[in-house]
Short mmCIF file of C-alpha atoms and ligand atoms in Angstrom, two decimals:
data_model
loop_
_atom_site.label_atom_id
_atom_site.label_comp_id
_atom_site.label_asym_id
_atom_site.label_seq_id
_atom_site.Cartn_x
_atom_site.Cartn_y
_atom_site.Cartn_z
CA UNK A 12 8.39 -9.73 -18.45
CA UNK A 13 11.15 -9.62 -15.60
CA UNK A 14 12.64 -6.66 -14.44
CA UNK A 15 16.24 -5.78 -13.70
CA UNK A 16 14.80 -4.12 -10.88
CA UNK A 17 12.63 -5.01 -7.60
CA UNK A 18 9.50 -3.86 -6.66
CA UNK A 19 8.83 -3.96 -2.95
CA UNK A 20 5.17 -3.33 -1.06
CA UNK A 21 4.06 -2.00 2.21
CA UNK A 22 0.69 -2.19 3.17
CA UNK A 23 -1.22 -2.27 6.27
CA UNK A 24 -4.04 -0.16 7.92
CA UNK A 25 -4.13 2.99 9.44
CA UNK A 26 -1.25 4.05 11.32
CA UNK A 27 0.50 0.72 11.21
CA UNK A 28 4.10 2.42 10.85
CA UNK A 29 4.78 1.29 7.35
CA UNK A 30 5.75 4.83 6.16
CA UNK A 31 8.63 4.81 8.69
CA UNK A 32 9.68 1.44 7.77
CA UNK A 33 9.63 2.07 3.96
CA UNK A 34 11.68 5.44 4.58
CA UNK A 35 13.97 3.14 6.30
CA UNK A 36 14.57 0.70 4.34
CA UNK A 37 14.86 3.77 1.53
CA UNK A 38 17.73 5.19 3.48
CA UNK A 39 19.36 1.26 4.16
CA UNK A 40 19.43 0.32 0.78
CA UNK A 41 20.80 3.56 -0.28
CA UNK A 42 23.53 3.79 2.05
CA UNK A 43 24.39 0.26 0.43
CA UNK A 44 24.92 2.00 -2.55
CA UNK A 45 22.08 0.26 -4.14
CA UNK A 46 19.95 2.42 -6.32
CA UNK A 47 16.61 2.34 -4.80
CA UNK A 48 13.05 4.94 -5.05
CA UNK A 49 10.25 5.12 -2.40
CA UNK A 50 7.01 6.53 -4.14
CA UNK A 51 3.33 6.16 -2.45
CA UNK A 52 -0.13 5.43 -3.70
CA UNK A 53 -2.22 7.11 -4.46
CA UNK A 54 -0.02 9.81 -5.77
CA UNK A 55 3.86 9.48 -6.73
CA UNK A 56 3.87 11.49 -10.29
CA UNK A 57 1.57 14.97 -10.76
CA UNK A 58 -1.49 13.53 -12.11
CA UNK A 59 -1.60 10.98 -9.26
CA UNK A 60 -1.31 13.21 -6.93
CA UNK A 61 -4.61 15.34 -8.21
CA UNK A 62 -6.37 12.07 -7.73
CA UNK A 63 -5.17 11.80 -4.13
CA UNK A 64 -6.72 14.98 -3.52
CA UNK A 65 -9.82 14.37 -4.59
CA UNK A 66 -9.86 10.49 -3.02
CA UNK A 67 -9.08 12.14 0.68
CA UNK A 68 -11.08 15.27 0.21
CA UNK A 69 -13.56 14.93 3.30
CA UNK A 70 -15.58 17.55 1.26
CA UNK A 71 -16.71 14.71 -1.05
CA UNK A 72 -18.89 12.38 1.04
CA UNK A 73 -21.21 11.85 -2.17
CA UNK A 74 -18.37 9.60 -3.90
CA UNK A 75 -19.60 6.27 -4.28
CA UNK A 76 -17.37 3.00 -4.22
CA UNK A 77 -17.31 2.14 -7.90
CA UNK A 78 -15.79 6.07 -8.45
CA UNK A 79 -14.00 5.53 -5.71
CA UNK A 80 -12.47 2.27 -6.85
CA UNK A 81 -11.99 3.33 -10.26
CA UNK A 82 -10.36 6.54 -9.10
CA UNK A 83 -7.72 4.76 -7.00
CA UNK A 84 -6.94 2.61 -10.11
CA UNK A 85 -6.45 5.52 -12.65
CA UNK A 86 -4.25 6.61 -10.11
CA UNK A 87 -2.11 3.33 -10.17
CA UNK A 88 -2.64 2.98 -13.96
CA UNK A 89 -0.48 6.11 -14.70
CA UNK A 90 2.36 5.98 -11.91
CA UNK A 91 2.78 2.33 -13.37
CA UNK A 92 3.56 3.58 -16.34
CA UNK A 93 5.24 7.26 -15.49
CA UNK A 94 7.35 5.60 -12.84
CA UNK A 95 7.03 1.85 -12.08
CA UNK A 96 7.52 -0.05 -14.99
CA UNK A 97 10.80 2.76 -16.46
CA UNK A 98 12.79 2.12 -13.19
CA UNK A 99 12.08 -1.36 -12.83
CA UNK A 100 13.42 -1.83 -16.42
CA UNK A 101 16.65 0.54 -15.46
CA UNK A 102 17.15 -1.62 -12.38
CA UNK A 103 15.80 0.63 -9.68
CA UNK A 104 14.72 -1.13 -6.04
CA UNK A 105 11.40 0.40 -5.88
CA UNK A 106 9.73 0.61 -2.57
CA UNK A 107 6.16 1.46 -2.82
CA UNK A 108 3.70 2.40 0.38
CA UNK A 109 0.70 0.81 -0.75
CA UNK A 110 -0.35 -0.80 -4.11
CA UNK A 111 -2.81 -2.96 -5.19
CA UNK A 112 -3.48 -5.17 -2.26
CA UNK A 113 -4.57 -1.61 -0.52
CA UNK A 114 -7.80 -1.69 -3.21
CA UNK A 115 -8.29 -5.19 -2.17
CA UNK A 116 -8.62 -4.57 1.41
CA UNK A 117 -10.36 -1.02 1.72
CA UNK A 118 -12.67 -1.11 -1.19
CA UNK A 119 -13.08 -4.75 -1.51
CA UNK A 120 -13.29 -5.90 2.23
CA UNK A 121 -13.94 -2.50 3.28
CA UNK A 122 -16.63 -1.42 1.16
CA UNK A 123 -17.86 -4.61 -0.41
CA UNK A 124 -16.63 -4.04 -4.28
CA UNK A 125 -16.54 -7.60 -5.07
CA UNK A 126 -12.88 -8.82 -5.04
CA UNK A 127 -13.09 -10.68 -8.81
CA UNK A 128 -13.70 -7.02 -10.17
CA UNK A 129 -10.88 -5.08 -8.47
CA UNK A 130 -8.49 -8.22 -9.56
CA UNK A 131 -9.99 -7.87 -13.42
CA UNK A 132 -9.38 -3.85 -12.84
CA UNK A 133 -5.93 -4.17 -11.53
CA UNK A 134 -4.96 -6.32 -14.07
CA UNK A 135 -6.09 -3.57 -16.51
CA UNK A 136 -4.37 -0.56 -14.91
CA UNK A 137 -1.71 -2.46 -13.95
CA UNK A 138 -0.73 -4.50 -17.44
CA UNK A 139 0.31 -7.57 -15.11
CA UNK A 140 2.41 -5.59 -13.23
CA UNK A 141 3.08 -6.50 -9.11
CA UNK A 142 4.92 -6.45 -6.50
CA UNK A 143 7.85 -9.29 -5.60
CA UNK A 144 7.89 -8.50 -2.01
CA UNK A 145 4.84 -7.48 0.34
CA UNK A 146 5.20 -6.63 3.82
CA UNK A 147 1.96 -6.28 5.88
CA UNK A 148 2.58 -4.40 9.17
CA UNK A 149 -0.62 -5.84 11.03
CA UNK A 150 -2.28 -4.49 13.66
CA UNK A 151 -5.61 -3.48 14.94
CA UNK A 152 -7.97 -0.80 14.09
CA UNK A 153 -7.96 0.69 17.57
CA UNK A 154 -4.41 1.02 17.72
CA UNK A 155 -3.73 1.95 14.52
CA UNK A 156 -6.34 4.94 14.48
CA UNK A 157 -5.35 5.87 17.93
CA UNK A 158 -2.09 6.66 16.66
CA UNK A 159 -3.50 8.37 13.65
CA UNK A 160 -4.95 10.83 16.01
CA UNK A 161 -7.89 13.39 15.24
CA UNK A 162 -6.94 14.57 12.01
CA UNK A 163 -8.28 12.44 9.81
CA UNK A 164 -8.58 12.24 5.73
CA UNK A 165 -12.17 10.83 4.14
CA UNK A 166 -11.05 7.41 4.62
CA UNK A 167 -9.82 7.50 8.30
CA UNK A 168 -12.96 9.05 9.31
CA UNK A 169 -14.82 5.47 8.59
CA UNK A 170 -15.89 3.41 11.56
CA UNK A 171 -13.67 1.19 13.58
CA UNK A 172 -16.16 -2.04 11.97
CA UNK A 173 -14.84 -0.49 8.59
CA UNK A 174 -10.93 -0.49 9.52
CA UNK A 175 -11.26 -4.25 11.09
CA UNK A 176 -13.03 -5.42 7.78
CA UNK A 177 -9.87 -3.52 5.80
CA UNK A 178 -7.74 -5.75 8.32
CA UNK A 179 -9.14 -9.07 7.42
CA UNK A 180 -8.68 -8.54 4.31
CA UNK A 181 -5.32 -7.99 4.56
CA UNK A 182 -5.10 -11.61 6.46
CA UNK A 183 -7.08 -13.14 3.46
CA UNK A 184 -4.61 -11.77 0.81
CA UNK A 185 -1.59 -12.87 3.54
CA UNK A 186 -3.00 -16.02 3.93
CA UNK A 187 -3.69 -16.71 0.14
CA UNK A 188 -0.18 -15.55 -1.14
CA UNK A 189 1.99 -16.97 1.25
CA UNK A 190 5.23 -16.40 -0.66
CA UNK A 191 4.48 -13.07 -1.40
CA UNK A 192 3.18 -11.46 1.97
CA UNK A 193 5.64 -11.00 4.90
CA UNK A 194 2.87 -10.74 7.89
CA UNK A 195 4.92 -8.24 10.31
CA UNK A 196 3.22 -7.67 14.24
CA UNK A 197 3.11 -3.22 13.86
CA UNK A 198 3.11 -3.61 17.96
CA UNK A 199 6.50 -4.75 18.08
CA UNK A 200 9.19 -2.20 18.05
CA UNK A 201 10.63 -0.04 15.08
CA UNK A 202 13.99 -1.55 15.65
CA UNK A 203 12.86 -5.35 15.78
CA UNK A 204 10.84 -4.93 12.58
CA UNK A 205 13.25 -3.36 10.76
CA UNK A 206 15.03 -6.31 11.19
CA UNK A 207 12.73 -8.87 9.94
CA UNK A 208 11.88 -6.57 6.61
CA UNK A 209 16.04 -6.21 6.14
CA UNK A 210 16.16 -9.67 6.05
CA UNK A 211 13.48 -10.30 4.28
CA UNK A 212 14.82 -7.97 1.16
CA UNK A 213 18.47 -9.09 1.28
CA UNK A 214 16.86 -12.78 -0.06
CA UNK A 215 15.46 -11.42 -3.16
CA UNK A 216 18.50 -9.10 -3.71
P1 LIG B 7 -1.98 6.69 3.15
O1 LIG B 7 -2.66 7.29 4.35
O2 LIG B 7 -1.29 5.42 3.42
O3 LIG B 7 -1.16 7.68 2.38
O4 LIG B 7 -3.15 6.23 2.13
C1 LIG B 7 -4.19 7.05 1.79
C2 LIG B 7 -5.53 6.46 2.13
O5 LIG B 7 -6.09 5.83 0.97
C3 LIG B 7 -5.54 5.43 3.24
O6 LIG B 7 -6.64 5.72 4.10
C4 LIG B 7 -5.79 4.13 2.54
C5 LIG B 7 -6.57 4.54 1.32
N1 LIG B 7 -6.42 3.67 0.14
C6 LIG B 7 -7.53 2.97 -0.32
O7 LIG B 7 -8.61 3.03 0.28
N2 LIG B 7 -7.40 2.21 -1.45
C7 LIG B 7 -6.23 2.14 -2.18
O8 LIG B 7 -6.16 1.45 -3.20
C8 LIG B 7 -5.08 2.90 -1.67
C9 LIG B 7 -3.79 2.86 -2.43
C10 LIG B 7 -5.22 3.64 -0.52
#
């Protein structure tokens, strides 16, 4: 089904910058006067959110990757339906920090779920439902963690061969969906790659 609305991605490892360039392309599009939401994954509506917790909980070092997988999904499954799919129907720009492709990458590259089954998965939680507009803000998992700093949630505490695997995959699901994935360089500066995602949205507007 299409949507009045948009629904626009940002994904990218640790510390990449993509939550300051979704908040500002929240606060372009807004002072545009377009009607536009910036939610996150995992979390976005209450019971979301109580999944987060438990995902980034460095307390639970027991949770294996199927749970972990699954857990992420459940998460998706009920802001798609809470959130996503109403305001894409009422005509809402929706910018999202992180979706499915983020499964892809960290569990699937990342902790070797095999890729098939996440797809099969998302397809499930998701009913069908994806983005129109991906931007990857790439960079490398020394930088990115470097930024990050020492506090760090159960995920960001995995090695730096971990956080490079996560990266490929995000070049793999670039270099697969072409039309899809906007591949931005995270070194260059805030300003300059603000531009290119600006840009990049007015075309599907
Ligand atoms: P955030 O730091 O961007 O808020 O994301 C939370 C963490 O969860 C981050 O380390 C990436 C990770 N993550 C996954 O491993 N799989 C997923 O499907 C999602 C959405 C996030």
């Amino acid at each position: 089904m299409a949507y009045k609305g948009k629904f626009i991605t940002f994904e990218g490892s640790e510390g990449c910058g993509k939550s300051t360039q979704s908040k500002l392309l929240l606060d372009h599009l807004t002072a545009k006067g377009v009607a536009a939401k910036l939610i996150r994954e995992p979390g976005g509506v209450a019971i979301s959110e109580k999944v987060r917790a438990i995902l980034l909980d460095r307390k639970n070092t027991a949770m294996n990757k199927e749970c972990e997988t699954l857990l992420y999904m459940a998460a998706r499954a009920q802001l798609v339906e809470e959130v996503i799919r109403p305001e894409l129907a009422a005509g809402t720009i929706l910018v999202c920090d992180r979706f499915l492709d983020s499964t892809v990458a960290y569990q699937g590259y990342g902790c070797g779920v095999p890729v098939d089954a996440i797809k099969g998965i998302g397809l499930f939680a998701t009913k069908g439902l994806g983005p129109d507009l991906t931007f990857f803000l790439d960079l490398s998992a020394e930088e990115g963690l470097a930024r990050r700093g020492t506090e760090r949630d159960r995920i960001e505490l995995r090695s730096l061969e971990y956080h490079a695997r996560v990266r490929e995959g995000y070049h793999a699901i670039a270099r697969s969906e072409p039309g899809r994935v906007v591949v931005i360089d995270a070194r260059r500066s805030i300003a300059e790659n603000f531009e290119a995602i600006r840009g990049a949205v007015e075309k599907i507007l």
